[in-house]
PDB file of C-alpha atoms in Angstrom:
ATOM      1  CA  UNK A   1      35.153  23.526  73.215  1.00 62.00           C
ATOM      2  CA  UNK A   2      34.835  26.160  76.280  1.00 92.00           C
ATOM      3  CA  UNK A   3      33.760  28.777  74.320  1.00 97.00           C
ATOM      4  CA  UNK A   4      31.719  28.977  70.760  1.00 98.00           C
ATOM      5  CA  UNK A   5      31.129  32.496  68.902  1.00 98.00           C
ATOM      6  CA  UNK A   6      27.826  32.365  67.075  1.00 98.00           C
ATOM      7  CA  UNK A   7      27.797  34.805  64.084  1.00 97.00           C
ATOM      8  CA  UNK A   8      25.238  34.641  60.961  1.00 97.00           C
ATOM      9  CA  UNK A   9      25.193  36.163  57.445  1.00 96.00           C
ATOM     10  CA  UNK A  10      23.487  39.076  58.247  1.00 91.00           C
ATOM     11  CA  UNK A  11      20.457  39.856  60.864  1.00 90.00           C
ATOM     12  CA  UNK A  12      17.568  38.068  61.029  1.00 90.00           C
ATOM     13  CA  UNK A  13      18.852  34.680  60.021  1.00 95.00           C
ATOM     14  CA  UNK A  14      18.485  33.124  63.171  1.00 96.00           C
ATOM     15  CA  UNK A  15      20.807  33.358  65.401  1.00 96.00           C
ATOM     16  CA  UNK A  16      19.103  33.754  68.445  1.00 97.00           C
ATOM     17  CA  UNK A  17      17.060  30.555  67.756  1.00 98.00           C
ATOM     18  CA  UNK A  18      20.182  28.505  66.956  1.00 98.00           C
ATOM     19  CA  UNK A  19      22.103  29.878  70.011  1.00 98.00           C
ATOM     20  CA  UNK A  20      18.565  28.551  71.986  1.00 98.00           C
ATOM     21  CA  UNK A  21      19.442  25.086  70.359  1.00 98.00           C
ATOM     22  CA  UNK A  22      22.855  24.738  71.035  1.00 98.00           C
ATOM     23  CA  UNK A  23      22.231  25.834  74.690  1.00 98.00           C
ATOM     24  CA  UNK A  24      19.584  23.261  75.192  1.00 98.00           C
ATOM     25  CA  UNK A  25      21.297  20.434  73.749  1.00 98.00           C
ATOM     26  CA  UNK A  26      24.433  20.805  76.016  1.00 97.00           C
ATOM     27  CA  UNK A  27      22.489  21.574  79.398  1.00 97.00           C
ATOM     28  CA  UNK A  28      20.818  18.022  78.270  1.00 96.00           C
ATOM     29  CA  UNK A  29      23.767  16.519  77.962  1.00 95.00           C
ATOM     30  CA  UNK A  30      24.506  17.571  81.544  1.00 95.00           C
ATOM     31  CA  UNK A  31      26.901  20.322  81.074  1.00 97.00           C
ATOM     32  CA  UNK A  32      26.563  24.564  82.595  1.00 97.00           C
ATOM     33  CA  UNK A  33      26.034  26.736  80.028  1.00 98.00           C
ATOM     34  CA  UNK A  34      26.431  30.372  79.471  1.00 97.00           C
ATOM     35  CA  UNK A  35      25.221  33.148  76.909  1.00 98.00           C
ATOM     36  CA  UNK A  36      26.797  36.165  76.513  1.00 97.00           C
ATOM     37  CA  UNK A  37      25.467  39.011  74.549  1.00 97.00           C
ATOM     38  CA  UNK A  38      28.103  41.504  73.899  1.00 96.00           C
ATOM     39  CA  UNK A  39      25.764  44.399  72.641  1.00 95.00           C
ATOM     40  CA  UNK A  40      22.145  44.149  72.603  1.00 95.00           C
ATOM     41  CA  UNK A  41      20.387  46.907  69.986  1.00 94.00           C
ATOM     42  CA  UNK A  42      16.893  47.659  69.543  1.00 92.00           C
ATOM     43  CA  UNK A  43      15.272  46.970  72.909  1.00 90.00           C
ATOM     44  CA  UNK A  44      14.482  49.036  75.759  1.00 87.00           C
ATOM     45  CA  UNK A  45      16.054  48.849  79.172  1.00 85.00           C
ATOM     46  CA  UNK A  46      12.629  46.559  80.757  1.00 85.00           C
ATOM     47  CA  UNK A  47      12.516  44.774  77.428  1.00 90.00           C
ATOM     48  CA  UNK A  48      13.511  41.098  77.435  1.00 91.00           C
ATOM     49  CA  UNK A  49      16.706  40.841  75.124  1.00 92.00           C
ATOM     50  CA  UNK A  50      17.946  38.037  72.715  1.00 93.00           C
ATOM     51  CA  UNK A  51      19.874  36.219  75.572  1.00 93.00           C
ATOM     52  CA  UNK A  52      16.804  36.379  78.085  1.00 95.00           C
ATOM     53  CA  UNK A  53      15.016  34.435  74.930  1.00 96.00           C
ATOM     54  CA  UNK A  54      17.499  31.550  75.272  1.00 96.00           C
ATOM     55  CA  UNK A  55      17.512  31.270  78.407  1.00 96.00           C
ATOM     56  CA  UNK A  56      13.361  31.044  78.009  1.00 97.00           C
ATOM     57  CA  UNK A  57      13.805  28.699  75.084  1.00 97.00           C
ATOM     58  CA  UNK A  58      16.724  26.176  76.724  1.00 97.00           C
ATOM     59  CA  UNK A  59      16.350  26.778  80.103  1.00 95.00           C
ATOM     60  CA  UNK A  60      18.971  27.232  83.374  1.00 95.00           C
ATOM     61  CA  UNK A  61      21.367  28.938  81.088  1.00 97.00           C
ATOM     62  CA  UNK A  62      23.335  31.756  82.757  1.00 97.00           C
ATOM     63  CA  UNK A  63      22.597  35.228  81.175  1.00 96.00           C
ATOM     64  CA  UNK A  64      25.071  38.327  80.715  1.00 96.00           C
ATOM     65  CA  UNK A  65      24.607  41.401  78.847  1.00 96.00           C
ATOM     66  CA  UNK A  66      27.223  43.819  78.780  1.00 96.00           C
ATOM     67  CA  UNK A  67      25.598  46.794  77.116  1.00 95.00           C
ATOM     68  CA  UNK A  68      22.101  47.392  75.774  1.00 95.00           C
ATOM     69  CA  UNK A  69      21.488  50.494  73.516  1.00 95.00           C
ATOM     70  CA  UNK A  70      17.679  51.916  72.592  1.00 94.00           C
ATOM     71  CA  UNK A  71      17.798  52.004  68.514  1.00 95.00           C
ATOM     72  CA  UNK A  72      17.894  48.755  66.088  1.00 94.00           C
ATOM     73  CA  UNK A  73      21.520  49.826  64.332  1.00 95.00           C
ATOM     74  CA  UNK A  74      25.338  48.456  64.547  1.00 95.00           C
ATOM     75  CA  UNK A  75      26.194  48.488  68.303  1.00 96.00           C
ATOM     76  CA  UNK A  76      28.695  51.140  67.143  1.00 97.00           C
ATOM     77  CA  UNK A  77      26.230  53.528  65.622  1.00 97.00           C
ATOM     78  CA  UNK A  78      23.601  53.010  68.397  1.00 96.00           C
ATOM     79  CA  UNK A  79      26.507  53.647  70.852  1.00 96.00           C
ATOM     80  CA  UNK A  80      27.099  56.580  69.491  1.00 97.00           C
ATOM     81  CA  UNK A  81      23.422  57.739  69.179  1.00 97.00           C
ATOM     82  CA  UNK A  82      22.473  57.320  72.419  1.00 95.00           C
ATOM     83  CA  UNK A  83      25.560  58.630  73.892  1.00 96.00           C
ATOM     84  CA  UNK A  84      26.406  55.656  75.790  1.00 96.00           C
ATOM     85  CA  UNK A  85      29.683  54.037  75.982  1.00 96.00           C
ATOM     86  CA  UNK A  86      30.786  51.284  73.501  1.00 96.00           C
ATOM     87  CA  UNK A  87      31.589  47.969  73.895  1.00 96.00           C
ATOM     88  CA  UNK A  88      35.879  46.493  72.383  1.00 97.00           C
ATOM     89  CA  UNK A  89      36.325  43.210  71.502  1.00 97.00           C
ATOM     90  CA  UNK A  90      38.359  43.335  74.383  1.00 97.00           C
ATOM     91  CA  UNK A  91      35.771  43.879  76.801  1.00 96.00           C
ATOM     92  CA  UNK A  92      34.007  40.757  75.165  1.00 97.00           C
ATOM     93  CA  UNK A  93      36.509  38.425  75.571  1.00 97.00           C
ATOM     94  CA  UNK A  94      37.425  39.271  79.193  1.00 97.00           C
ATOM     95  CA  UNK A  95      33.830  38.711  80.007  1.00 97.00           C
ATOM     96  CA  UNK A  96      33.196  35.591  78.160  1.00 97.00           C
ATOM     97  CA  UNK A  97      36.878  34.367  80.223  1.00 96.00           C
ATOM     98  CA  UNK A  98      35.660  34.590  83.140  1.00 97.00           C
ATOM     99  CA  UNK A  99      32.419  33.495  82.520  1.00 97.00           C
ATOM    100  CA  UNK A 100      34.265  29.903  80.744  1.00 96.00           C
ATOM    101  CA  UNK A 101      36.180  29.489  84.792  1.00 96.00           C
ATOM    102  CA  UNK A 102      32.785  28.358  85.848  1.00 95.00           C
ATOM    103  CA  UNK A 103      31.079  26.785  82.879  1.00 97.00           C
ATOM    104  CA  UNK A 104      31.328  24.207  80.257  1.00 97.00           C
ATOM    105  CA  UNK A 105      29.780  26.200  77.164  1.00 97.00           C
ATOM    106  CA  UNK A 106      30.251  29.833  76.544  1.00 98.00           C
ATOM    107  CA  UNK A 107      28.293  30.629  73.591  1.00 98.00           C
ATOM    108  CA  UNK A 108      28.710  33.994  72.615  1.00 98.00           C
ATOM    109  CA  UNK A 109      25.928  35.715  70.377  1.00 97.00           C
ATOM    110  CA  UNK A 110      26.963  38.534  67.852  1.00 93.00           C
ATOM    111  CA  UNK A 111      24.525  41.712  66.597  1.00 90.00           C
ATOM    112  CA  UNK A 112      24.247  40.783  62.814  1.00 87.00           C
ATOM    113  CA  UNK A 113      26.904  39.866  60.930  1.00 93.00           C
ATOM    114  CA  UNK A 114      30.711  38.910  61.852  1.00 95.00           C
ATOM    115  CA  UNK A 115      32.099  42.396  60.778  1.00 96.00           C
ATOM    116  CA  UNK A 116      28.977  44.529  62.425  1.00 95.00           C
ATOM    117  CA  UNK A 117      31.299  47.105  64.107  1.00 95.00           C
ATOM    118  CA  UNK A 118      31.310  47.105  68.102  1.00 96.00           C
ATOM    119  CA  UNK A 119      33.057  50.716  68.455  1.00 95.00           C
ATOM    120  CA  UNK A 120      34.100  53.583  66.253  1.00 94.00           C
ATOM    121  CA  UNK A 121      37.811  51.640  66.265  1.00 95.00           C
ATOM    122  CA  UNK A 122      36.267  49.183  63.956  1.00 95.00           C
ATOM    123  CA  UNK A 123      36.197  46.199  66.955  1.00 96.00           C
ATOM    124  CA  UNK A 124      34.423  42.877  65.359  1.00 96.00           C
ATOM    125  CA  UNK A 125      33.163  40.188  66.752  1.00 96.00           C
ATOM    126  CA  UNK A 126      35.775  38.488  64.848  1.00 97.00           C
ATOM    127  CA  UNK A 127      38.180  40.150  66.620  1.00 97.00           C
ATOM    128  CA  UNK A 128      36.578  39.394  69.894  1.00 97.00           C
ATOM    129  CA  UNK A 129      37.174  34.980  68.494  1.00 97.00           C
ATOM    130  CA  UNK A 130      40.521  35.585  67.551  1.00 97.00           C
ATOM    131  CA  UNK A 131      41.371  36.924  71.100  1.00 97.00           C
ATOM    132  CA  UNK A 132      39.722  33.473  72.755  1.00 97.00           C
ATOM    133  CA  UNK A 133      40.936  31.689  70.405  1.00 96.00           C
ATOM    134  CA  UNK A 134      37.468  30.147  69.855  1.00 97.00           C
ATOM    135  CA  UNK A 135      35.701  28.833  66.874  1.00 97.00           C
ATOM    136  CA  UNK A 136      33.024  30.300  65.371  1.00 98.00           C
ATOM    137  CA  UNK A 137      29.464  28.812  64.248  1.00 98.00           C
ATOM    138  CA  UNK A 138      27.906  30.506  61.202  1.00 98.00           C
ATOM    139  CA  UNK A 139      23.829  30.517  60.934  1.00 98.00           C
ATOM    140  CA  UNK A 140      22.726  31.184  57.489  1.00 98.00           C
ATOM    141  CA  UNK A 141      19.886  31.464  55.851  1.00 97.00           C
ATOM    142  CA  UNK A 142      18.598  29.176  53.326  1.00 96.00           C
ATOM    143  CA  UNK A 143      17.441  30.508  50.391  1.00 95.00           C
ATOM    144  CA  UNK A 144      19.134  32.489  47.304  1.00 94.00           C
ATOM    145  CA  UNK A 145      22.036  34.790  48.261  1.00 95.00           C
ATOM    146  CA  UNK A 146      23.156  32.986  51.234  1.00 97.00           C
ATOM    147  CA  UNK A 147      25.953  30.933  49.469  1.00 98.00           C
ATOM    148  CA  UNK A 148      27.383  34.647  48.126  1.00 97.00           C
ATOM    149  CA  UNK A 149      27.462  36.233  52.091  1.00 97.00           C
ATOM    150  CA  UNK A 150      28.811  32.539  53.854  1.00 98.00           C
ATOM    151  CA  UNK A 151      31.969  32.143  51.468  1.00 98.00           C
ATOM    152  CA  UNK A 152      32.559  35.769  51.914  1.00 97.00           C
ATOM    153  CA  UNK A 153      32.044  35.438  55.880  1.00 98.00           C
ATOM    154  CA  UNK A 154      34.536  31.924  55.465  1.00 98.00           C
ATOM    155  CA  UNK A 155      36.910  33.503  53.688  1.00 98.00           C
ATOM    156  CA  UNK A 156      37.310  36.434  56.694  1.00 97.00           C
ATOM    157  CA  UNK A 157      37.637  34.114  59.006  1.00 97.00           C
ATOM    158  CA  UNK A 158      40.253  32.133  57.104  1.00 97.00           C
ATOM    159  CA  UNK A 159      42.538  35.546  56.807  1.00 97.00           C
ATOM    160  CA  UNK A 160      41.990  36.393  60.162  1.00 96.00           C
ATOM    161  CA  UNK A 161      43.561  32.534  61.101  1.00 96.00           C
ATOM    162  CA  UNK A 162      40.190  31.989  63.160  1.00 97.00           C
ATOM    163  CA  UNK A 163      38.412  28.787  62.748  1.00 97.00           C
ATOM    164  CA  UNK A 164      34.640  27.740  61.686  1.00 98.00           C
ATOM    165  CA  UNK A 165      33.614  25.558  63.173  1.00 97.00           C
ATOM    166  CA  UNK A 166      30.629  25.025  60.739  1.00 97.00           C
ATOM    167  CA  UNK A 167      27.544  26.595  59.041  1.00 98.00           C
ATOM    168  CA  UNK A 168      23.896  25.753  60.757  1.00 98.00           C
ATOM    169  CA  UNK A 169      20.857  26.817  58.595  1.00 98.00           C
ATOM    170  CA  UNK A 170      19.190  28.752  61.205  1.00 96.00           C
ATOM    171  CA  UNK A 171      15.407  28.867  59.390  1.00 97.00           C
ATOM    172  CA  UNK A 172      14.779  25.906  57.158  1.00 96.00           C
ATOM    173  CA  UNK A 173      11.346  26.604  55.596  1.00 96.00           C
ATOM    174  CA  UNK A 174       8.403  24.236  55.464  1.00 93.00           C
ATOM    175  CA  UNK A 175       8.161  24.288  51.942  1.00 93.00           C
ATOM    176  CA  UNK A 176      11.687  24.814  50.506  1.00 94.00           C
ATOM    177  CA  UNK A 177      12.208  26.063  46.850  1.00 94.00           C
ATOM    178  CA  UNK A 178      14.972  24.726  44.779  1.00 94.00           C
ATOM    179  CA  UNK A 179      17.788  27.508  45.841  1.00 95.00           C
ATOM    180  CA  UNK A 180      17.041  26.362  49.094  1.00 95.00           C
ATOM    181  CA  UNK A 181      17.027  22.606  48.559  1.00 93.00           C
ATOM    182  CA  UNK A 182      20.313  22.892  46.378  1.00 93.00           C
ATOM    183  CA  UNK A 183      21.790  24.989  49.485  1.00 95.00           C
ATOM    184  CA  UNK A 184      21.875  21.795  51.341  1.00 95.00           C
ATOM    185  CA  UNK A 185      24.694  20.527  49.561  1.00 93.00           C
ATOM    186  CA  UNK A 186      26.424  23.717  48.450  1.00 95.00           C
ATOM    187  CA  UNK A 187      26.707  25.698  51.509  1.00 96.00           C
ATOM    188  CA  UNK A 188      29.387  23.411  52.922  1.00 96.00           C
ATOM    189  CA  UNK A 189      31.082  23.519  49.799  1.00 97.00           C
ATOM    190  CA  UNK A 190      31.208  27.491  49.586  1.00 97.00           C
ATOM    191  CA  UNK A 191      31.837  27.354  53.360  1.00 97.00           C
ATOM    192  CA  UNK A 192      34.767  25.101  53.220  1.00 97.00           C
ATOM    193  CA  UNK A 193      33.325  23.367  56.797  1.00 97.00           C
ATOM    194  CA  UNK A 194      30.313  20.714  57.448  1.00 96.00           C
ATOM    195  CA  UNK A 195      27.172  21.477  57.343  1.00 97.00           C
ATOM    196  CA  UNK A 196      25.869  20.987  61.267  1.00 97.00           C
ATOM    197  CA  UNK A 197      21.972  21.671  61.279  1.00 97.00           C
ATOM    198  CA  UNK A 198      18.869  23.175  60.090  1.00 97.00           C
ATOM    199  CA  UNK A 199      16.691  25.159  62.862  1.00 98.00           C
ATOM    200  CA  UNK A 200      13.245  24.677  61.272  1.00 97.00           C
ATOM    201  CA  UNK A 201      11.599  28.178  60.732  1.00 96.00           C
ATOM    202  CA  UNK A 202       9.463  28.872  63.663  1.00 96.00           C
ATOM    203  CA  UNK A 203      10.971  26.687  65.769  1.00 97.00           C
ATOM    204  CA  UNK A 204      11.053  29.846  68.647  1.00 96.00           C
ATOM    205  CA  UNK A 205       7.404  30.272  68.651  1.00 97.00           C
ATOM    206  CA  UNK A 206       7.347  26.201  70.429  1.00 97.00           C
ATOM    207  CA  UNK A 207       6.894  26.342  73.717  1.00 97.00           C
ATOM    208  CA  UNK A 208      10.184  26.004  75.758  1.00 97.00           C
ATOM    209  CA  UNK A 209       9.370  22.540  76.764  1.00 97.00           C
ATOM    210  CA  UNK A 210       8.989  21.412  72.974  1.00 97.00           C
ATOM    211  CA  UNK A 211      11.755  23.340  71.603  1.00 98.00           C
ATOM    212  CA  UNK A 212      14.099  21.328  74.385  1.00 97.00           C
ATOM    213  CA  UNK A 213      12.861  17.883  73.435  1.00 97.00           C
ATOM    214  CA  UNK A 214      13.175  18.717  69.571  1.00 97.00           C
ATOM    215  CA  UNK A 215      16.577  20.163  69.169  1.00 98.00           C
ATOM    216  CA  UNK A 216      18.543  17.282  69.237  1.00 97.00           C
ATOM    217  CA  UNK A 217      17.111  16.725  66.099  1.00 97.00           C
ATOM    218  CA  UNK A 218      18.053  20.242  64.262  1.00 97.00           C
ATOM    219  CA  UNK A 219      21.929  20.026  65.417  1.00 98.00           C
ATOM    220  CA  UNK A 220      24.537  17.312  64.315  1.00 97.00           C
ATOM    221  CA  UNK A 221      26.530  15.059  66.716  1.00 97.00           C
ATOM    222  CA  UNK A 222      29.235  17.947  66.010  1.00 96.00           C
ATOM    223  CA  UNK A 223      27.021  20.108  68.213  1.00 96.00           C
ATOM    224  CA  UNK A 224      25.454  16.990  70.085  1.00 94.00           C
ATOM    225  CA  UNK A 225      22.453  16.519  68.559  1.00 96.00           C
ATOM    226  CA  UNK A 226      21.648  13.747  66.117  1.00 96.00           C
ATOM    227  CA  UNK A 227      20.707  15.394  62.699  1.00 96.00           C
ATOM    228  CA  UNK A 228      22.582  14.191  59.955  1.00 92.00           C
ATOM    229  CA  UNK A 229      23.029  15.885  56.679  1.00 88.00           C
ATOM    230  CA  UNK A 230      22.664  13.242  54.514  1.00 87.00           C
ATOM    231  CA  UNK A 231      19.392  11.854  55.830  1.00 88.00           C
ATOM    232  CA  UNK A 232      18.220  15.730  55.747  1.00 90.00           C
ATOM    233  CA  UNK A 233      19.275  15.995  52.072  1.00 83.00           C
ATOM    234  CA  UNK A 234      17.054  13.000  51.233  1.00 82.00           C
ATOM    235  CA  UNK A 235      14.028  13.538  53.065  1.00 77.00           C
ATOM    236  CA  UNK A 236      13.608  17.084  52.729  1.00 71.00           C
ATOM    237  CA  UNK A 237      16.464  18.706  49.978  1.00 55.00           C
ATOM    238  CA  UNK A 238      16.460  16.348  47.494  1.00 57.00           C
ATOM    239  CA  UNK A 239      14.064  17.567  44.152  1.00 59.00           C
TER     240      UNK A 239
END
Protein backbone atom coordinates (compact mmCIF):
# COMPACT_ATOMS: atom_id res chain seq x y z
CA UNK A 1 0.00 0.00 0.00
CA UNK A 2 1.10 3.79 -0.94
CA UNK A 3 -1.15 5.29 1.18
CA UNK A 4 -2.95 4.12 4.68
CA UNK A 5 -5.79 6.37 6.41
CA UNK A 6 -5.57 5.95 10.16
CA UNK A 7 -8.98 6.64 11.84
CA UNK A 8 -10.03 5.44 15.55
CA UNK A 9 -13.36 5.09 17.41
CA UNK A 10 -13.44 8.27 18.79
CA UNK A 11 -10.50 10.70 20.26
CA UNK A 12 -8.18 9.73 22.53
CA UNK A 13 -7.83 6.11 21.58
CA UNK A 14 -4.56 6.32 20.25
CA UNK A 15 -4.09 7.19 17.18
CA UNK A 16 -1.26 9.27 17.25
CA UNK A 17 0.75 6.52 19.06
CA UNK A 18 -0.25 3.85 16.53
CA UNK A 19 0.45 6.16 13.52
CA UNK A 20 4.18 6.55 15.54
CA UNK A 21 4.30 2.64 15.23
CA UNK A 22 3.41 2.08 11.90
CA UNK A 23 5.85 4.88 10.79
CA UNK A 24 8.71 3.34 12.63
CA UNK A 25 8.26 -0.08 11.56
CA UNK A 26 8.32 0.79 7.77
CA UNK A 27 11.32 3.39 7.92
CA UNK A 28 13.01 0.07 9.59
CA UNK A 29 12.18 -1.87 7.03
CA UNK A 30 13.97 0.62 4.76
CA UNK A 31 11.16 2.36 3.15
CA UNK A 32 10.34 6.81 3.11
CA UNK A 33 7.60 7.55 5.00
CA UNK A 34 5.21 10.36 5.26
CA UNK A 35 2.49 11.74 7.80
CA UNK A 36 -0.02 13.89 6.89
CA UNK A 37 -2.27 15.64 9.26
CA UNK A 38 -5.19 17.04 7.50
CA UNK A 39 -6.49 19.33 10.41
CA UNK A 40 -4.74 19.71 13.57
CA UNK A 41 -7.24 21.14 16.61
CA UNK A 42 -6.34 22.17 19.94
CA UNK A 43 -2.77 23.45 19.68
CA UNK A 44 -1.33 26.72 19.20
CA UNK A 45 0.56 27.92 16.18
CA UNK A 46 4.43 27.27 18.20
CA UNK A 47 2.91 24.17 19.73
CA UNK A 48 4.29 20.83 18.51
CA UNK A 49 1.25 18.97 16.80
CA UNK A 50 0.29 15.19 16.61
CA UNK A 51 2.42 14.66 13.39
CA UNK A 52 5.60 16.51 14.89
CA UNK A 53 5.06 13.63 17.78
CA UNK A 54 5.60 10.89 15.18
CA UNK A 55 8.05 12.13 13.64
CA UNK A 56 9.77 12.45 17.44
CA UNK A 57 8.57 8.96 18.23
CA UNK A 58 9.70 7.07 14.66
CA UNK A 59 12.06 9.26 13.43
CA UNK A 60 13.06 10.76 9.62
CA UNK A 61 9.43 10.74 8.78
CA UNK A 62 8.36 13.64 6.52
CA UNK A 63 5.81 16.01 8.25
CA UNK A 64 2.80 18.05 6.59
CA UNK A 65 0.11 19.89 8.18
CA UNK A 66 -2.33 21.51 6.15
CA UNK A 67 -4.30 23.56 8.64
CA UNK A 68 -3.99 24.02 12.39
CA UNK A 69 -6.91 25.73 14.29
CA UNK A 70 -6.56 27.16 18.19
CA UNK A 71 -9.67 25.28 20.05
CA UNK A 72 -9.89 21.30 20.82
CA UNK A 73 -13.38 20.78 18.59
CA UNK A 74 -14.28 19.06 15.03
CA UNK A 75 -11.92 20.73 12.49
CA UNK A 76 -15.23 22.04 11.11
CA UNK A 77 -16.41 23.80 14.21
CA UNK A 78 -12.90 25.11 15.13
CA UNK A 79 -12.74 26.34 11.47
CA UNK A 80 -15.47 28.12 11.88
CA UNK A 81 -14.59 29.60 15.35
CA UNK A 82 -11.56 30.94 14.59
CA UNK A 83 -12.53 32.25 11.31
CA UNK A 84 -10.04 30.44 9.39
CA UNK A 85 -10.59 28.58 6.28
CA UNK A 86 -11.56 24.84 6.25
CA UNK A 87 -9.99 22.03 5.05
CA UNK A 88 -12.34 19.31 1.89
CA UNK A 89 -11.56 15.98 1.62
CA UNK A 90 -10.43 17.12 -1.52
CA UNK A 91 -7.73 19.17 -0.37
CA UNK A 92 -6.58 16.00 1.67
CA UNK A 93 -6.27 13.76 -0.93
CA UNK A 94 -4.43 16.05 -3.38
CA UNK A 95 -1.91 16.56 -0.68
CA UNK A 96 -1.44 13.10 0.46
CA UNK A 97 -0.99 12.40 -3.85
CA UNK A 98 1.61 14.19 -4.16
CA UNK A 99 3.17 13.49 -1.14
CA UNK A 100 2.80 9.24 -2.23
CA UNK A 101 5.12 10.48 -5.88
CA UNK A 102 8.01 10.58 -3.52
CA UNK A 103 7.38 8.10 -0.76
CA UNK A 104 6.61 4.58 0.04
CA UNK A 105 4.04 5.09 3.05
CA UNK A 106 1.57 7.86 3.27
CA UNK A 107 -0.11 7.47 6.47
CA UNK A 108 -2.69 9.84 6.89
CA UNK A 109 -3.93 10.73 10.54
CA UNK A 110 -7.66 11.79 11.11
CA UNK A 111 -9.05 14.35 14.13
CA UNK A 112 -11.26 11.79 16.10
CA UNK A 113 -13.41 9.66 14.59
CA UNK A 114 -13.99 8.63 10.74
CA UNK A 115 -17.15 10.89 10.36
CA UNK A 116 -15.56 14.04 12.50
CA UNK A 117 -16.66 16.68 9.91
CA UNK A 118 -13.72 18.57 7.99
CA UNK A 119 -16.04 21.56 6.63
CA UNK A 120 -19.57 22.82 7.04
CA UNK A 121 -20.29 20.52 3.61
CA UNK A 122 -20.07 17.56 5.83
CA UNK A 123 -16.35 16.42 4.18
CA UNK A 124 -15.07 13.09 6.19
CA UNK A 125 -12.13 11.65 6.37
CA UNK A 126 -13.88 8.83 4.85
CA UNK A 127 -14.50 10.70 2.05
CA UNK A 128 -10.97 11.88 1.81
CA UNK A 129 -10.09 7.30 1.56
CA UNK A 130 -12.62 6.81 -0.86
CA UNK A 131 -11.05 9.51 -3.18
CA UNK A 132 -7.36 7.60 -2.85
CA UNK A 133 -8.77 4.74 -2.95
CA UNK A 134 -6.82 3.73 0.20
CA UNK A 135 -7.56 1.47 3.05
CA UNK A 136 -8.18 2.48 6.24
CA UNK A 137 -6.64 1.26 9.75
CA UNK A 138 -9.02 1.54 12.72
CA UNK A 139 -7.36 2.11 16.41
CA UNK A 140 -9.73 1.23 19.08
CA UNK A 141 -9.78 1.17 22.37
CA UNK A 142 -9.92 -1.79 24.49
CA UNK A 143 -12.22 -1.84 27.03
CA UNK A 144 -16.26 -1.88 27.21
CA UNK A 145 -18.02 0.07 24.43
CA UNK A 146 -15.44 -0.26 21.87
CA UNK A 147 -17.00 -3.35 20.08
CA UNK A 148 -20.49 -1.02 19.81
CA UNK A 149 -18.39 2.22 18.00
CA UNK A 150 -15.87 -0.36 15.63
CA UNK A 151 -18.88 -2.37 13.98
CA UNK A 152 -20.62 0.88 13.59
CA UNK A 153 -17.29 2.56 12.11
CA UNK A 154 -16.99 -1.09 9.81
CA UNK A 155 -20.17 -0.97 8.73
CA UNK A 156 -19.59 2.92 7.21
CA UNK A 157 -16.88 1.96 5.61
CA UNK A 158 -18.50 -1.09 4.05
CA UNK A 159 -21.45 1.33 2.51
CA UNK A 160 -19.14 3.75 1.46
CA UNK A 161 -17.26 0.60 -0.71
CA UNK A 162 -13.92 1.68 1.19
CA UNK A 163 -11.83 -0.99 2.65
CA UNK A 164 -10.37 -1.76 6.35
CA UNK A 165 -7.72 -2.76 6.33
CA UNK A 166 -7.89 -3.88 10.06
CA UNK A 167 -8.51 -2.81 13.71
CA UNK A 168 -5.16 -2.10 16.00
CA UNK A 169 -5.90 -1.70 19.78
CA UNK A 170 -4.17 1.49 20.17
CA UNK A 171 -3.83 1.37 24.35
CA UNK A 172 -3.73 -2.14 25.69
CA UNK A 173 -3.66 -1.71 29.50
CA UNK A 174 -1.24 -3.32 31.92
CA UNK A 175 -3.75 -4.90 33.82
CA UNK A 176 -6.68 -5.73 31.47
CA UNK A 177 -10.24 -6.48 32.88
CA UNK A 178 -12.37 -9.08 31.33
CA UNK A 179 -14.25 -6.65 28.62
CA UNK A 180 -10.94 -5.97 27.62
CA UNK A 181 -9.47 -9.46 27.54
CA UNK A 182 -12.72 -10.81 25.73
CA UNK A 183 -12.14 -7.77 23.15
CA UNK A 184 -9.22 -9.66 21.90
CA UNK A 185 -11.20 -12.07 20.17
CA UNK A 186 -14.39 -10.14 19.48
CA UNK A 187 -13.24 -7.02 17.96
CA UNK A 188 -12.29 -8.78 14.73
CA UNK A 189 -15.43 -10.46 14.75
CA UNK A 190 -17.61 -7.15 15.11
CA UNK A 191 -15.04 -5.58 12.75
CA UNK A 192 -15.37 -8.08 10.04
CA UNK A 193 -11.21 -7.64 9.43
CA UNK A 194 -8.04 -9.11 11.51
CA UNK A 195 -7.06 -7.97 14.37
CA UNK A 196 -3.32 -6.31 13.59
CA UNK A 197 -1.87 -5.05 17.05
CA UNK A 198 -2.08 -3.80 20.47
CA UNK A 199 -0.02 -0.40 21.23
CA UNK A 200 0.62 -0.99 24.95
CA UNK A 201 -0.76 2.05 26.97
CA UNK A 202 2.03 4.41 27.50
CA UNK A 203 3.98 3.27 24.97
CA UNK A 204 4.50 7.35 23.82
CA UNK A 205 5.96 8.34 27.04
CA UNK A 206 9.32 5.68 25.87
CA UNK A 207 11.89 7.44 24.70
CA UNK A 208 12.06 7.56 20.82
CA UNK A 209 14.89 5.19 20.73
CA UNK A 210 12.83 2.48 22.77
CA UNK A 211 9.59 3.02 21.19
CA UNK A 212 11.57 2.21 17.63
CA UNK A 213 13.15 -1.01 18.84
CA UNK A 214 9.74 -2.18 20.49
CA UNK A 215 7.17 -1.69 17.85
CA UNK A 216 7.75 -4.48 15.83
CA UNK A 217 6.36 -6.21 18.53
CA UNK A 218 2.83 -4.21 18.91
CA UNK A 219 2.02 -4.50 14.95
CA UNK A 220 1.36 -7.81 12.95
CA UNK A 221 3.34 -8.95 9.85
CA UNK A 222 0.15 -7.24 8.10
CA UNK A 223 1.72 -3.96 9.18
CA UNK A 224 5.36 -5.49 9.36
CA UNK A 225 5.84 -6.12 12.67
CA UNK A 226 5.78 -9.54 14.28
CA UNK A 227 2.87 -9.58 16.89
CA UNK A 228 0.58 -12.24 16.45
CA UNK A 229 -2.88 -12.41 17.79
CA UNK A 230 -3.00 -15.67 18.90
CA UNK A 231 0.16 -15.69 21.00
CA UNK A 232 -1.29 -12.18 22.42
CA UNK A 233 -4.62 -13.88 23.28
CA UNK A 234 -2.74 -16.49 25.34
CA UNK A 235 -0.27 -14.64 27.16
CA UNK A 236 -2.09 -11.67 28.01
CA UNK A 237 -6.23 -12.06 26.99
CA UNK A 238 -6.89 -15.28 27.96
CA UNK A 239 -8.87 -15.41 31.76
Amino acid sequence: MTVLVVTGTGTEVGKTVTTAAVAAVALASGRSVAVLKPAQTGVRPDERGDADEVARLAGAVTVRELARYPEPLAPATAARRAGLPAVHPEDVAGAAAKLAVDHDLVLVEGAGGLLVRFDEAGGTLADTARLLGAPVLLVASAGLGTLNTTELTARELAVREVELAGVVIGSWPSAPDLASRCNVADLPVVAGVPLLGAVPAGAGALAPGDFRARAGGWLAPALSGVWDAVSFSAAEAAP
